[in-house]
Amino acid sequence: MAVQISPSILSADFARLAEAAAAVPNADWLHVDVMDNHFVPNLTLGLPVVESLLKATSTPLDCHLMIEDPDRWAPAYAEAGAGSVTVHVEAAKAPVRTLRQIRRAGARAGLALNPATPVEPYEDLLGELDMLLLMTVDPGFGGQKFLDIVLPKIRRARELIDRHGGQIWLQVDGGVSDTTIERCAEAGADVFVAGNAVYGAEDPARAVDGLRALAASAEPPSRGLTGR
Ligand code: DX5
Ligand code: ZN
């Protein structure tokens, strides 16, 4: 499993997003949190800002839609050129159709689960996904405390993915830092979103390197023993 780091610009200066992107040239993705003040109690940015960001950076955008009615809005983010578009299963009314539209538009399709949402009911949807996002905080804000209670679900999700063929990325988002990232990697996550841990650091690029090294040094669950 290759470790990937996706710094969340939610923790950056919204008046200087191009600079925030340039500050982490070593990042695999830029994580863009789209919030609508309905699905979550916070409001951030939407498609016009994503379109501008796409022109301002060559780092692929990892768009995390925390919005009602993602079925209506998600394909447009893929069509605009986002590399990855993730919708919440709690909000999507037609997740299969929406995930297929995202892929058809050329982006990777992601499905996000809140901490209280179990993963098992979505096993049959794995074939529609390029990435599964397990929230490790209740979504809405940066800088929240990592929820350890999600760790068993990360392990179970890793088992499901491995049983399915192992091609799907397993992302964690919320409270990921140098004190929590190893636990996530050990449980089987391979894509790590980090907001405060990157943009709250004096040197964001160094923070990305530090997180990557910690995740890479962690021992992931052994393959081949899954599902038994
Ligand atoms: C929270 C967002 C996260 C947030 C993470 O709802 O989805 O992407 O930016 O921020 P930290 O890493 O500070 O918890
Ligand atoms: Zn996010």
Short mmCIF file of C-alpha atoms and ligand atoms in Angstrom, two decimals:
data_model
loop_
_atom_site.label_atom_id
_atom_site.label_comp_id
_atom_site.label_asym_id
_atom_site.label_seq_id
_atom_site.Cartn_x
_atom_site.Cartn_y
_atom_site.Cartn_z
CA MET A 1 0.00 0.00 0.00
CA ALA A 2 1.52 3.31 -1.03
CA VAL A 3 0.97 6.06 1.51
CA GLN A 4 -0.68 9.21 0.15
CA ILE A 5 -1.08 12.51 1.96
CA SER A 6 -3.95 14.89 1.16
CA PRO A 7 -3.59 18.22 3.04
CA SER A 8 -6.94 19.84 3.76
CA ILE A 9 -7.11 23.47 2.71
CA LEU A 10 -9.92 23.96 5.23
CA SER A 11 -7.12 24.79 7.67
CA ALA A 12 -5.40 27.20 5.24
CA ASP A 13 -6.03 30.90 4.64
CA PHE A 14 -9.05 31.04 2.30
CA ALA A 15 -7.78 34.34 0.86
CA ARG A 16 -4.54 32.64 -0.15
CA LEU A 17 -5.50 29.24 -1.47
CA ALA A 18 -3.02 29.27 -4.37
CA GLU A 19 -0.22 29.89 -1.87
CA ALA A 20 -1.57 27.12 0.34
CA ALA A 21 -1.39 24.74 -2.62
CA ALA A 22 2.14 25.87 -3.47
CA ALA A 23 3.24 25.36 0.14
CA VAL A 24 2.85 21.57 -0.18
CA PRO A 25 4.45 20.56 -3.50
CA ASN A 26 5.16 17.14 -1.97
CA ALA A 27 1.46 16.41 -1.34
CA ASP A 28 -0.25 13.73 -3.42
CA TRP A 29 -3.56 15.57 -3.38
CA LEU A 30 -5.15 18.76 -2.11
CA HIS A 31 -8.22 17.94 -0.04
CA VAL A 32 -11.05 20.40 -0.69
CA ASP A 33 -13.91 20.35 1.84
CA VAL A 34 -17.16 21.50 0.26
CA MET A 35 -19.73 22.26 3.01
CA ASP A 36 -23.25 23.60 2.51
CA ASN A 37 -24.46 24.42 6.04
CA HIS A 38 -27.16 21.75 5.65
CA PHE A 39 -25.44 18.39 5.65
CA VAL A 40 -22.93 19.86 8.12
CA PRO A 41 -23.24 23.00 10.28
CA ASN A 42 -20.60 24.93 8.35
CA LEU A 43 -20.27 26.68 5.01
CA THR A 44 -17.09 26.73 2.95
CA LEU A 45 -16.76 26.88 -0.81
CA GLY A 46 -18.20 25.47 -4.00
CA LEU A 47 -17.59 24.85 -7.66
CA PRO A 48 -16.34 28.34 -8.68
CA VAL A 49 -13.54 28.18 -6.10
CA VAL A 50 -12.66 24.64 -7.20
CA GLU A 51 -12.50 25.82 -10.82
CA SER A 52 -10.12 28.62 -9.83
CA LEU A 53 -7.98 26.28 -7.74
CA LEU A 54 -7.68 23.88 -10.67
CA LYS A 55 -6.08 26.71 -12.66
CA ALA A 56 -3.81 27.67 -9.76
CA THR A 57 -2.20 24.30 -9.02
CA SER A 58 -1.11 21.13 -10.76
CA THR A 59 -1.70 19.06 -7.61
CA PRO A 60 -4.84 16.97 -8.18
CA LEU A 61 -7.90 18.00 -6.17
CA ASP A 62 -9.56 15.56 -3.79
CA CYS A 63 -13.05 17.06 -3.41
CA HIS A 64 -14.95 15.94 -0.30
CA LEU A 65 -18.58 16.96 -0.66
CA MET A 66 -20.30 17.43 2.69
CA ILE A 67 -23.53 18.61 1.12
CA GLU A 68 -27.16 17.64 0.75
CA ASP A 69 -28.18 16.35 -2.67
CA PRO A 70 -24.68 15.30 -3.82
CA ASP A 71 -26.40 13.41 -6.66
CA ARG A 72 -27.15 16.77 -8.21
CA TRP A 73 -23.80 18.47 -7.64
CA ALA A 74 -21.04 15.84 -7.62
CA PRO A 75 -20.75 15.18 -11.39
CA ALA A 76 -19.99 18.86 -12.04
CA TYR A 77 -16.89 18.69 -9.82
CA ALA A 78 -15.66 15.72 -11.85
CA GLU A 79 -16.46 17.47 -15.13
CA ALA A 80 -14.58 20.56 -13.94
CA GLY A 81 -11.44 18.45 -13.57
CA ALA A 82 -11.24 17.31 -9.94
CA GLY A 83 -9.12 14.16 -9.71
CA SER A 84 -11.33 12.61 -7.06
CA VAL A 85 -14.88 13.34 -5.93
CA THR A 86 -16.28 11.86 -2.72
CA VAL A 87 -19.94 11.88 -1.69
CA HIS A 88 -21.44 10.97 1.67
CA VAL A 89 -23.58 7.87 1.77
CA GLU A 90 -25.78 9.56 4.41
CA ALA A 91 -26.69 12.27 1.87
CA ALA A 92 -26.76 10.47 -1.48
CA LYS A 93 -30.15 9.21 -2.63
CA ALA A 94 -28.76 7.41 -5.69
CA PRO A 95 -25.14 6.66 -4.77
CA VAL A 96 -24.60 4.08 -7.51
CA ARG A 97 -25.78 6.40 -10.25
CA THR A 98 -23.77 9.29 -8.83
CA LEU A 99 -20.57 7.25 -8.42
CA ARG A 100 -20.92 6.06 -12.01
CA GLN A 101 -21.40 9.62 -13.24
CA ILE A 102 -18.26 10.71 -11.38
CA ARG A 103 -16.25 7.94 -13.03
CA ARG A 104 -17.75 8.62 -16.43
CA ALA A 105 -16.60 12.22 -16.11
CA GLY A 106 -13.05 10.99 -15.60
CA ALA A 107 -12.57 11.35 -11.84
CA ARG A 108 -12.00 8.77 -9.13
CA ALA A 109 -15.23 8.02 -7.27
CA GLY A 110 -15.25 8.13 -3.48
CA LEU A 111 -17.86 7.19 -0.89
CA ALA A 112 -17.65 8.72 2.61
CA LEU A 113 -19.03 7.28 5.85
CA ASN A 114 -19.54 9.25 9.05
CA PRO A 115 -18.19 7.74 12.29
CA ALA A 116 -21.62 6.36 13.23
CA THR A 117 -22.28 4.78 9.81
CA PRO A 118 -21.37 1.09 9.55
CA VAL A 119 -19.34 -0.10 6.55
CA GLU A 120 -20.80 -3.59 6.11
CA PRO A 121 -24.04 -2.53 4.34
CA TYR A 122 -21.92 -1.06 1.53
CA GLU A 123 -19.86 -4.15 0.70
CA ASP A 124 -21.82 -4.71 -2.51
CA LEU A 125 -20.99 -1.16 -3.64
CA LEU A 126 -17.22 -1.67 -3.51
CA GLY A 127 -17.08 -2.35 -7.25
CA GLU A 128 -18.40 1.17 -7.84
CA LEU A 129 -15.67 2.83 -5.77
CA ASP A 130 -12.11 4.00 -6.23
CA MET A 131 -11.87 5.22 -2.64
CA LEU A 132 -13.69 4.66 0.64
CA LEU A 133 -13.46 7.57 3.10
CA LEU A 134 -13.95 6.78 6.76
CA MET A 135 -14.48 9.95 8.77
CA THR A 136 -12.56 9.93 12.04
CA VAL A 137 -14.50 12.95 13.34
CA ASP A 138 -18.08 14.03 12.78
CA PRO A 139 -17.70 16.20 9.69
CA GLY A 140 -18.00 19.98 9.67
CA PHE A 141 -14.89 21.45 11.20
CA GLY A 142 -11.14 21.16 11.18
CA GLY A 143 -9.11 20.73 14.32
CA GLN A 144 -11.39 18.20 16.04
CA LYS A 145 -10.17 15.34 18.18
CA PHE A 146 -9.51 12.04 16.41
CA LEU A 147 -12.15 9.41 17.25
CA ASP A 148 -10.43 6.17 18.25
CA ILE A 149 -13.76 4.36 18.07
CA VAL A 150 -13.45 4.34 14.26
CA LEU A 151 -10.27 2.19 14.32
CA PRO A 152 -12.09 -1.19 14.36
CA LYS A 153 -14.16 -0.03 11.37
CA ILE A 154 -10.96 0.88 9.49
CA ARG A 155 -9.71 -2.67 10.10
CA ARG A 156 -12.99 -4.20 8.95
CA ALA A 157 -13.06 -1.96 5.87
CA ARG A 158 -9.49 -3.01 5.01
CA GLU A 159 -10.56 -6.66 5.22
CA LEU A 160 -13.55 -6.05 2.95
CA ILE A 161 -11.37 -4.19 0.43
CA ASP A 162 -8.68 -6.89 0.44
CA ARG A 163 -11.29 -9.59 -0.02
CA HIS A 164 -12.62 -7.58 -2.93
CA GLY A 165 -9.22 -7.36 -4.65
CA GLY A 166 -7.52 -4.53 -2.80
CA GLN A 167 -7.61 -1.85 -5.49
CA ILE A 168 -9.74 0.62 -3.53
CA TRP A 169 -7.97 3.32 -1.55
CA LEU A 170 -8.96 3.68 2.11
CA GLN A 171 -8.90 7.29 3.26
CA VAL A 172 -9.20 8.67 6.79
CA ASP A 173 -10.18 12.26 7.52
CA GLY A 174 -10.38 14.11 10.83
CA GLY A 175 -7.86 14.60 13.61
CA VAL A 176 -5.10 12.88 11.65
CA SER A 177 -1.77 14.07 13.07
CA ASP A 178 1.66 12.82 14.03
CA THR A 179 0.11 11.27 17.14
CA THR A 180 -2.75 9.43 15.37
CA ILE A 181 -1.59 8.64 11.82
CA GLU A 182 0.31 5.47 12.76
CA ARG A 183 -2.80 3.95 14.36
CA CYS A 184 -4.73 4.64 11.14
CA ALA A 185 -2.01 3.10 8.97
CA GLU A 186 -1.75 0.07 11.23
CA ALA A 187 -5.50 -0.42 10.88
CA GLY A 188 -5.16 -0.37 7.08
CA ALA A 189 -5.72 3.21 5.87
CA ASP A 190 -3.51 4.36 2.98
CA VAL A 191 -4.71 7.90 2.15
CA PHE A 192 -4.48 10.45 4.93
CA VAL A 193 -6.23 13.81 5.05
CA ALA A 194 -4.60 16.31 7.39
CA GLY A 195 -5.73 19.89 7.92
CA ASN A 196 -4.40 21.36 11.13
CA ALA A 197 -1.45 18.98 11.23
CA VAL A 198 -0.23 20.45 7.91
CA TYR A 199 -1.42 24.06 7.75
CA GLY A 200 -1.06 24.62 11.48
CA ALA A 201 2.61 23.67 11.19
CA GLU A 202 5.35 26.22 10.70
CA ASP A 203 6.56 24.37 7.61
CA PRO A 204 3.60 22.63 5.89
CA ALA A 205 5.78 20.71 3.41
CA ARG A 206 7.89 19.32 6.22
CA ALA A 207 4.73 18.32 8.06
CA VAL A 208 3.62 16.38 4.96
CA ASP A 209 6.98 14.57 4.85
CA GLY A 210 6.76 13.82 8.57
CA LEU A 211 3.24 12.39 8.32
CA ARG A 212 4.20 10.32 5.28
CA ALA A 213 7.22 8.85 7.07
CA LEU A 214 5.18 7.95 10.16
CA ALA A 215 2.45 6.28 8.09
CA ALA A 216 5.00 4.41 5.97
CA SER A 217 6.79 3.09 9.05
CA ALA A 218 3.61 1.67 10.55
CA GLU A 219 2.93 -2.01 10.06
CA PRO A 220 -0.27 -2.45 8.04
CA PRO A 221 -2.50 -5.45 8.75
CA SER A 222 -1.07 -8.61 7.19
CA ARG A 223 -2.60 -9.53 3.88
CA GLY A 224 -3.82 -13.01 3.10
CA LEU A 225 -5.20 -13.58 6.57
CA THR A 226 -8.22 -11.42 5.95
CA GLY A 227 -11.73 -12.66 6.11
CA ARG A 228 -10.85 -15.65 8.29
C1 DX5 B 1 -13.83 17.89 8.51
C2 DX5 B 1 -13.18 17.86 7.16
C3 DX5 B 1 -11.73 17.59 7.22
C4 DX5 B 1 -10.91 18.63 7.96
C5 DX5 B 1 -9.84 17.87 8.67
O1 DX5 B 1 -15.19 17.79 8.39
O2 DX5 B 1 -13.76 16.87 6.33
O3 DX5 B 1 -11.17 17.38 5.92
O4 DX5 B 1 -10.33 19.59 7.15
O5 DX5 B 1 -9.13 18.75 9.47
P1 DX5 B 1 -8.19 18.24 10.66
O6 DX5 B 1 -7.12 17.39 10.00
O7 DX5 B 1 -7.68 19.50 11.23
O8 DX5 B 1 -9.02 17.43 11.59
ZN ZN B 2 -12.64 16.38 4.46
#
